[in-house]
Short mmCIF file of C-alpha atoms and ligand atoms in Angstrom, two decimals:
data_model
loop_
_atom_site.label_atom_id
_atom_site.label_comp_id
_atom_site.label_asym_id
_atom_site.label_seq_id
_atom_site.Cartn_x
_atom_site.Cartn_y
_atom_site.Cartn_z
CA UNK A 1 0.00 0.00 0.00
CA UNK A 2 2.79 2.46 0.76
CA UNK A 3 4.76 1.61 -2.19
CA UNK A 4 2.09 2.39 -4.37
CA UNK A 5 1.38 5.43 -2.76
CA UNK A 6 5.36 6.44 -3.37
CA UNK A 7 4.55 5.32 -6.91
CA UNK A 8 1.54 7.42 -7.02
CA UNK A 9 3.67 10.43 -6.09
CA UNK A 10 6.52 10.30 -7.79
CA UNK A 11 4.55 9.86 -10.94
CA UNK A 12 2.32 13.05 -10.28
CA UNK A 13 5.88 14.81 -9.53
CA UNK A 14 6.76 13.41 -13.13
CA UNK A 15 3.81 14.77 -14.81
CA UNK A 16 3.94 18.21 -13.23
CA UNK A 17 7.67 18.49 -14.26
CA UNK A 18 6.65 17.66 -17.47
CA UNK A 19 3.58 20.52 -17.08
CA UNK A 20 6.31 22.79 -16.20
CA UNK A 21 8.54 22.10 -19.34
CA UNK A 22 6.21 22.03 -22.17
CA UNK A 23 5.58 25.22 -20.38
CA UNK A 24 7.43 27.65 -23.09
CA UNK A 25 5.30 30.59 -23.14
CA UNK A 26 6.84 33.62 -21.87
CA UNK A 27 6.05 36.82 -20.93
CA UNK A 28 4.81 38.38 -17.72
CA UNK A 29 1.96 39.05 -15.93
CA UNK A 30 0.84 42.57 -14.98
CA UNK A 31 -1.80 43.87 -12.13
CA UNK A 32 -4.78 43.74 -14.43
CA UNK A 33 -3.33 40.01 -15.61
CA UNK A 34 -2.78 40.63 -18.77
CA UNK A 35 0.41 39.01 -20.59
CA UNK A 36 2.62 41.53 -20.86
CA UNK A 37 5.03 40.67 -24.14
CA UNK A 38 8.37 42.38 -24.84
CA UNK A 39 8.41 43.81 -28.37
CA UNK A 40 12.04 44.91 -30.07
CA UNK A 41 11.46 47.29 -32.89
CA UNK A 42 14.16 49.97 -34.69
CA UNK A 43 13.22 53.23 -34.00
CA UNK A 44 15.28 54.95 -36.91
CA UNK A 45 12.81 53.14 -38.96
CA UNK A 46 9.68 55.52 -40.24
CA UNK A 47 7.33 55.08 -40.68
CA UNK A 48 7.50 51.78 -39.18
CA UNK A 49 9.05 52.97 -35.76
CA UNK A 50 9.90 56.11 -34.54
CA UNK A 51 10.24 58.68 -31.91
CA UNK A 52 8.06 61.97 -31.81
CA UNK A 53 8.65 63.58 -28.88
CA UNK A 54 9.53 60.69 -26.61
CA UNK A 55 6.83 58.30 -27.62
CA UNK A 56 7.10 55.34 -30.01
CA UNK A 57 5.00 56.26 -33.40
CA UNK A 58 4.67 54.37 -36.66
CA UNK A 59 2.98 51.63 -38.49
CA UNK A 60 4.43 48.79 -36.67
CA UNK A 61 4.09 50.31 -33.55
CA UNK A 62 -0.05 50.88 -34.23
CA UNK A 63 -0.16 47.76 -35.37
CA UNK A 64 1.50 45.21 -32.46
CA UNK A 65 -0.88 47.49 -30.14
CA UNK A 66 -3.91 47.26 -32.04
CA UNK A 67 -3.82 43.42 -32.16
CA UNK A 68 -2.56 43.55 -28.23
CA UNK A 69 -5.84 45.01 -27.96
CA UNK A 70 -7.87 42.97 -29.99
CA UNK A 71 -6.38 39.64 -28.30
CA UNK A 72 -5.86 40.75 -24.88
CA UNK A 73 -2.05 40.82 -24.23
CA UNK A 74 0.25 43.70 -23.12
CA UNK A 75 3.04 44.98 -24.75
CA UNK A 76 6.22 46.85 -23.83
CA UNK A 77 8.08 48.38 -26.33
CA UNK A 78 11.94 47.92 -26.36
CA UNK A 79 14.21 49.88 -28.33
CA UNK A 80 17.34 48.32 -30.15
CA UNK A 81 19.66 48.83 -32.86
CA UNK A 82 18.29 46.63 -35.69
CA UNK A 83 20.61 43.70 -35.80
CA UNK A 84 19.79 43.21 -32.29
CA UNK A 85 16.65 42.40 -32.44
CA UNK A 86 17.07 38.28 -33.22
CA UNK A 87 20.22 38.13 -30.98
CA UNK A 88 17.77 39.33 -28.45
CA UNK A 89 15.15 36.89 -29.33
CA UNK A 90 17.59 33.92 -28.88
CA UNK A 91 18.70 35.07 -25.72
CA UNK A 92 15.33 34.93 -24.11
CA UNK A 93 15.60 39.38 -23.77
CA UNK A 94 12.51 39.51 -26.15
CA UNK A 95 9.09 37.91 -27.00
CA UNK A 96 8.28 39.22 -30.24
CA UNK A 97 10.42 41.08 -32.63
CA UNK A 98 9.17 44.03 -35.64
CA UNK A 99 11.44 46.18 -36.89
CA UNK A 100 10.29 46.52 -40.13
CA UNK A 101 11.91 42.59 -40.71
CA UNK A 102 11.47 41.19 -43.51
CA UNK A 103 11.10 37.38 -43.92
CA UNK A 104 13.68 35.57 -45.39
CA UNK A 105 14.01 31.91 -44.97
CA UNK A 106 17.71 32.49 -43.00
CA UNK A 107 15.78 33.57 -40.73
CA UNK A 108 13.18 31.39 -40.72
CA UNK A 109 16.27 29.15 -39.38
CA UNK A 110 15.80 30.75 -35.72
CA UNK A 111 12.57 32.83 -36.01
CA UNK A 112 8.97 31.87 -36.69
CA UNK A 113 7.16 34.43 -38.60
CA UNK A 114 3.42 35.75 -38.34
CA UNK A 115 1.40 36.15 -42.42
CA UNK A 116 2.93 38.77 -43.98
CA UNK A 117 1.81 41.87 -43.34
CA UNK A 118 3.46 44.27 -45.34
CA UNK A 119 4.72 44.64 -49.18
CA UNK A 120 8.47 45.97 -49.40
CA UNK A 121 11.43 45.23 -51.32
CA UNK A 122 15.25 46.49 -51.31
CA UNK A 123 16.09 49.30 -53.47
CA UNK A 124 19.08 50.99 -55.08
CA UNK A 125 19.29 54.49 -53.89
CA UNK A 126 21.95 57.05 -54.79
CA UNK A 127 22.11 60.90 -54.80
CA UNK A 128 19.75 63.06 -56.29
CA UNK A 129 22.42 64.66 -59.00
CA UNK A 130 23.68 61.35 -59.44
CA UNK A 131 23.18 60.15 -63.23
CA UNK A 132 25.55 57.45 -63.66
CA UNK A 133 24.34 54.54 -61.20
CA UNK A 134 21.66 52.77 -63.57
CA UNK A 135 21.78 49.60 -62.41
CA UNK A 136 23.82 47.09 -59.62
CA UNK A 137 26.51 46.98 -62.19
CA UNK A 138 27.71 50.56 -62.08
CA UNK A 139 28.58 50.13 -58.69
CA UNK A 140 32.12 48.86 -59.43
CA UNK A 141 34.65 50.02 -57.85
CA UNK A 142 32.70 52.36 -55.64
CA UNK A 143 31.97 52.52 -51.96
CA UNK A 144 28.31 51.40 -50.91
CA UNK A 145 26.65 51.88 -47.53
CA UNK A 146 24.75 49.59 -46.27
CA UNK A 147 23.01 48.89 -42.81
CA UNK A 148 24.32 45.74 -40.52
CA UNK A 149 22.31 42.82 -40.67
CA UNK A 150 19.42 43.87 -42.68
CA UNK A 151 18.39 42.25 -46.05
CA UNK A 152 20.08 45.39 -48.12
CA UNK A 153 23.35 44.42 -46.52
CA UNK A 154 22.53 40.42 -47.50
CA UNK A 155 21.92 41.68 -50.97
CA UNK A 156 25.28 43.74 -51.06
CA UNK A 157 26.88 40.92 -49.98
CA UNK A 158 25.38 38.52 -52.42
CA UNK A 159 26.66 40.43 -55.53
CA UNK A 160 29.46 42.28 -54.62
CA UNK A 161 32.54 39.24 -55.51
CA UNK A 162 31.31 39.56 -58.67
CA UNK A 163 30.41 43.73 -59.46
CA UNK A 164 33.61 44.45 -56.97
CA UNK A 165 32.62 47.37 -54.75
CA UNK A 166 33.52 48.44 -51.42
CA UNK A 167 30.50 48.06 -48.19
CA UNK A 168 30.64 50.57 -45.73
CA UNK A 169 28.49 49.11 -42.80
CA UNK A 170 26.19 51.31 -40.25
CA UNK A 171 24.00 50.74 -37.50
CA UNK A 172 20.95 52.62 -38.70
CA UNK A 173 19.39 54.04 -41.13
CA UNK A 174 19.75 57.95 -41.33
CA UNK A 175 24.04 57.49 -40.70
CA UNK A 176 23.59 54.96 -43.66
CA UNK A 177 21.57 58.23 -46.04
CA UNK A 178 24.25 60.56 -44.39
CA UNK A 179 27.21 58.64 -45.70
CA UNK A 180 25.31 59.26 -49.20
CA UNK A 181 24.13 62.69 -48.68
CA UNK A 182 27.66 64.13 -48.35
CA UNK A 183 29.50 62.16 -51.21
CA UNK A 184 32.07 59.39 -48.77
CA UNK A 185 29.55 56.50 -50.67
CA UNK A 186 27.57 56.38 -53.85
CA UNK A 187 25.01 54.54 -53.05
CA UNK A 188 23.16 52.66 -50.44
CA UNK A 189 20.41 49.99 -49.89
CA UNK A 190 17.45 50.55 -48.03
CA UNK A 191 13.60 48.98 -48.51
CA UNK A 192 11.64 50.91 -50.71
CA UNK A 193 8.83 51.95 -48.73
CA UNK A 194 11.14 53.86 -45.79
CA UNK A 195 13.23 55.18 -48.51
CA UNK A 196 10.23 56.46 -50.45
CA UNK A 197 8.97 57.74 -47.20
CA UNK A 198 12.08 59.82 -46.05
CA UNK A 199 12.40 60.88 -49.19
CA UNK A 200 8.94 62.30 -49.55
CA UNK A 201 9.23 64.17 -46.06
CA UNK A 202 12.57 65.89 -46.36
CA UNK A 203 14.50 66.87 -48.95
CA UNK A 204 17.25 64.08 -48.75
CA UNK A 205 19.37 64.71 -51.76
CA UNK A 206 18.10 61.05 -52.34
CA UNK A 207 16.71 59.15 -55.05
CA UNK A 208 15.95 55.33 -55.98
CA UNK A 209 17.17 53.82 -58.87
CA UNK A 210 14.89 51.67 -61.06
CA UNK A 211 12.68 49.09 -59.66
CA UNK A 212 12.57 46.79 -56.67
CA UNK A 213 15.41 44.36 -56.57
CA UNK A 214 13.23 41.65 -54.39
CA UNK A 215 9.78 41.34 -53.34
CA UNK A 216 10.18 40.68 -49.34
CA UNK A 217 7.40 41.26 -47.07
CA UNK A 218 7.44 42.26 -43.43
CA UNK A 219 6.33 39.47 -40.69
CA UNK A 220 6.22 39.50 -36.79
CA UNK A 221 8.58 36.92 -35.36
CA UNK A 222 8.95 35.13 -32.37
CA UNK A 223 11.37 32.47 -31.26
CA UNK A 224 11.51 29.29 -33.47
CA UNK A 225 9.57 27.01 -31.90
CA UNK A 226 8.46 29.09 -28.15
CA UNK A 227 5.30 31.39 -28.06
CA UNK A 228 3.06 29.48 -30.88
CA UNK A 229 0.53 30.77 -28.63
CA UNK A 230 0.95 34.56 -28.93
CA UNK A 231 2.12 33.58 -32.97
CA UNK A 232 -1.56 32.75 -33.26
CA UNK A 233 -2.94 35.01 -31.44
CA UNK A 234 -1.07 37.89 -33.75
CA UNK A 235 -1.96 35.96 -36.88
CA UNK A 236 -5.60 36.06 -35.23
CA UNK A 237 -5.25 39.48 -34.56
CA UNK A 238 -4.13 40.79 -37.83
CA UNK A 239 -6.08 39.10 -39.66
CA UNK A 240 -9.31 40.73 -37.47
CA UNK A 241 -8.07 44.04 -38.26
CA UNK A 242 -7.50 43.66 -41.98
CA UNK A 243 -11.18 42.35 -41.86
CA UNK A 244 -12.82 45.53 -39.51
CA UNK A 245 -10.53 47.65 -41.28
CA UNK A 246 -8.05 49.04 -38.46
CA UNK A 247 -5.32 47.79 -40.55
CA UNK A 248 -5.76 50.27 -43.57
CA UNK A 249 -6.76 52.95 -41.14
CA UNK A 250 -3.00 52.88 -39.47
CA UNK A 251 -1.36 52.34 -42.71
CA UNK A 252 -3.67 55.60 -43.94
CA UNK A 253 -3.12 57.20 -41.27
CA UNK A 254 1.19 57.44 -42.19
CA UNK A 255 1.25 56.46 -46.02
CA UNK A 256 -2.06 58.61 -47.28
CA UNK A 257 -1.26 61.02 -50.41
N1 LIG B 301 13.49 45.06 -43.79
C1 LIG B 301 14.91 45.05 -43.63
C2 LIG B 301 15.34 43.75 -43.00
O1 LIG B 301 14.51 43.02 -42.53
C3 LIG B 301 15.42 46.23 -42.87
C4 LIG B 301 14.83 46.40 -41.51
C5 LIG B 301 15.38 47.58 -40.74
O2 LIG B 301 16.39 48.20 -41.16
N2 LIG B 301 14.78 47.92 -39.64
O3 LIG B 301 16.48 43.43 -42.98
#
């Protein structure tokens, strides 16, 4: 009788361990209970992220809180240089990660991506006055910025053994148009719709060169193979606002006219 009691135990102990580990949701509670998620975006990324006076703006930004809302999670915003934003997945710093990241199936290596749910692309951009960079090609022999570990920077790397130019490598964004804007490179890569955008708000001294060189589309990530549960709930909630409309009204609301 005692014995199988001891069995009786030490097989519930076995099953709640086993509770315990399947366990991998993170997150954290706060006072009301919600699930409060960590969220890394790039804030020198409009109109995706961005800071106006303090407070995180932008489409991505709208977005993770409108489907927070419409599933019932928390979020808290954290800040990073781009190619920080998976490092900080892996190490368990972050739940979910935006930045404007495209999907690309290297990453789908350590990061499980949400639908798509934007359109962008990489594009050549050089300076306004700038005439002779046509195409990829003309690049030889001339320095090009680019921006560490984002899908520009890939592409750079994927073609320059064989056009032979030089990649200058920043952390974000506006250094990367800077380096352009006064003359140290010709030409940079950035994703057409941020490009487009900066270009249509200030006067950059910026333009893009022909068309799209890829068709990548933004996703929401979370760690391969942890928080399937908030990864549905964010396909679940995106998919409720591109149905009640909320999703057009934020993009609207920072790419109308
Ligand atoms: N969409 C690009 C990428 O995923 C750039 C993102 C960014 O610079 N924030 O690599």
């Amino acid at each position: 009788m005692r014995k199988s009691l001891l069995v009786f135990f030490v097989a519930l102990f076995a099953l709640v361990l086993a509770a315990c580990g399947s366990n991998n949701e993170s997150g954290t509670s706060n006072e009301s209970g919600k699930t409060v998620y960590k969220v890394g975006i790039d804030t020198t990324y409009p109109p995706f992220e961005y800071e106006v006076d303090g407070k995180y703006v932008g489409i991505d930004v709208d977005l993770i809180n409108a489907i927070a809302e419409d599933q019932g999670f928390e979020v808290q915003l954290e800040a990073m240089d781009f190619k920080g934003i998976i490092p900080a997945l892996q190490a368990g710093q972050l739940d979910i990660s935006m930045g404007g990241m495209s999907i690309t199936e290297d990453r789908k290596k350590v990061v499980d991506f949400t639908d798509p749910y934007f359109d962008a692309g990489v594009s050549l951009v050089v300076s306004k006055d700038n005439s002779e960079i046509k195409s990829v090609e003309d690049l030889k022999g001339k320095k090009v910025a680019v921006k560490k570990g984002t899908v520009g920077a890939n592409y750079a790397d994927s073609i320059v053994n064989d056009i032979g130019f030089e990649i200058i490598q920043f952390d974000d964004s506006p250094s990367m148009f800077l380096e352009v804007q006064n003359g140290n490179a010709v030409a940079l890569f950035e994703d057409y719709p941020v490009i487009s955008y900066a270009i249509a708000q200030q006067d950059l001294g910026l333009q893009v060169v022909g068309d799209r060189l890829n068709d990548d589309q933004y996703g929401i990530g979370v760690l391969k193979g942890k928080n399937q549960e908030v990864l549905a709930k964010i396909n679940q909630g995106l998919k409720n606002l591109k149905e009640n409309g909320k999703y057009q009204e934020i993009i609207d609301k920072y790419l109308a006219d």
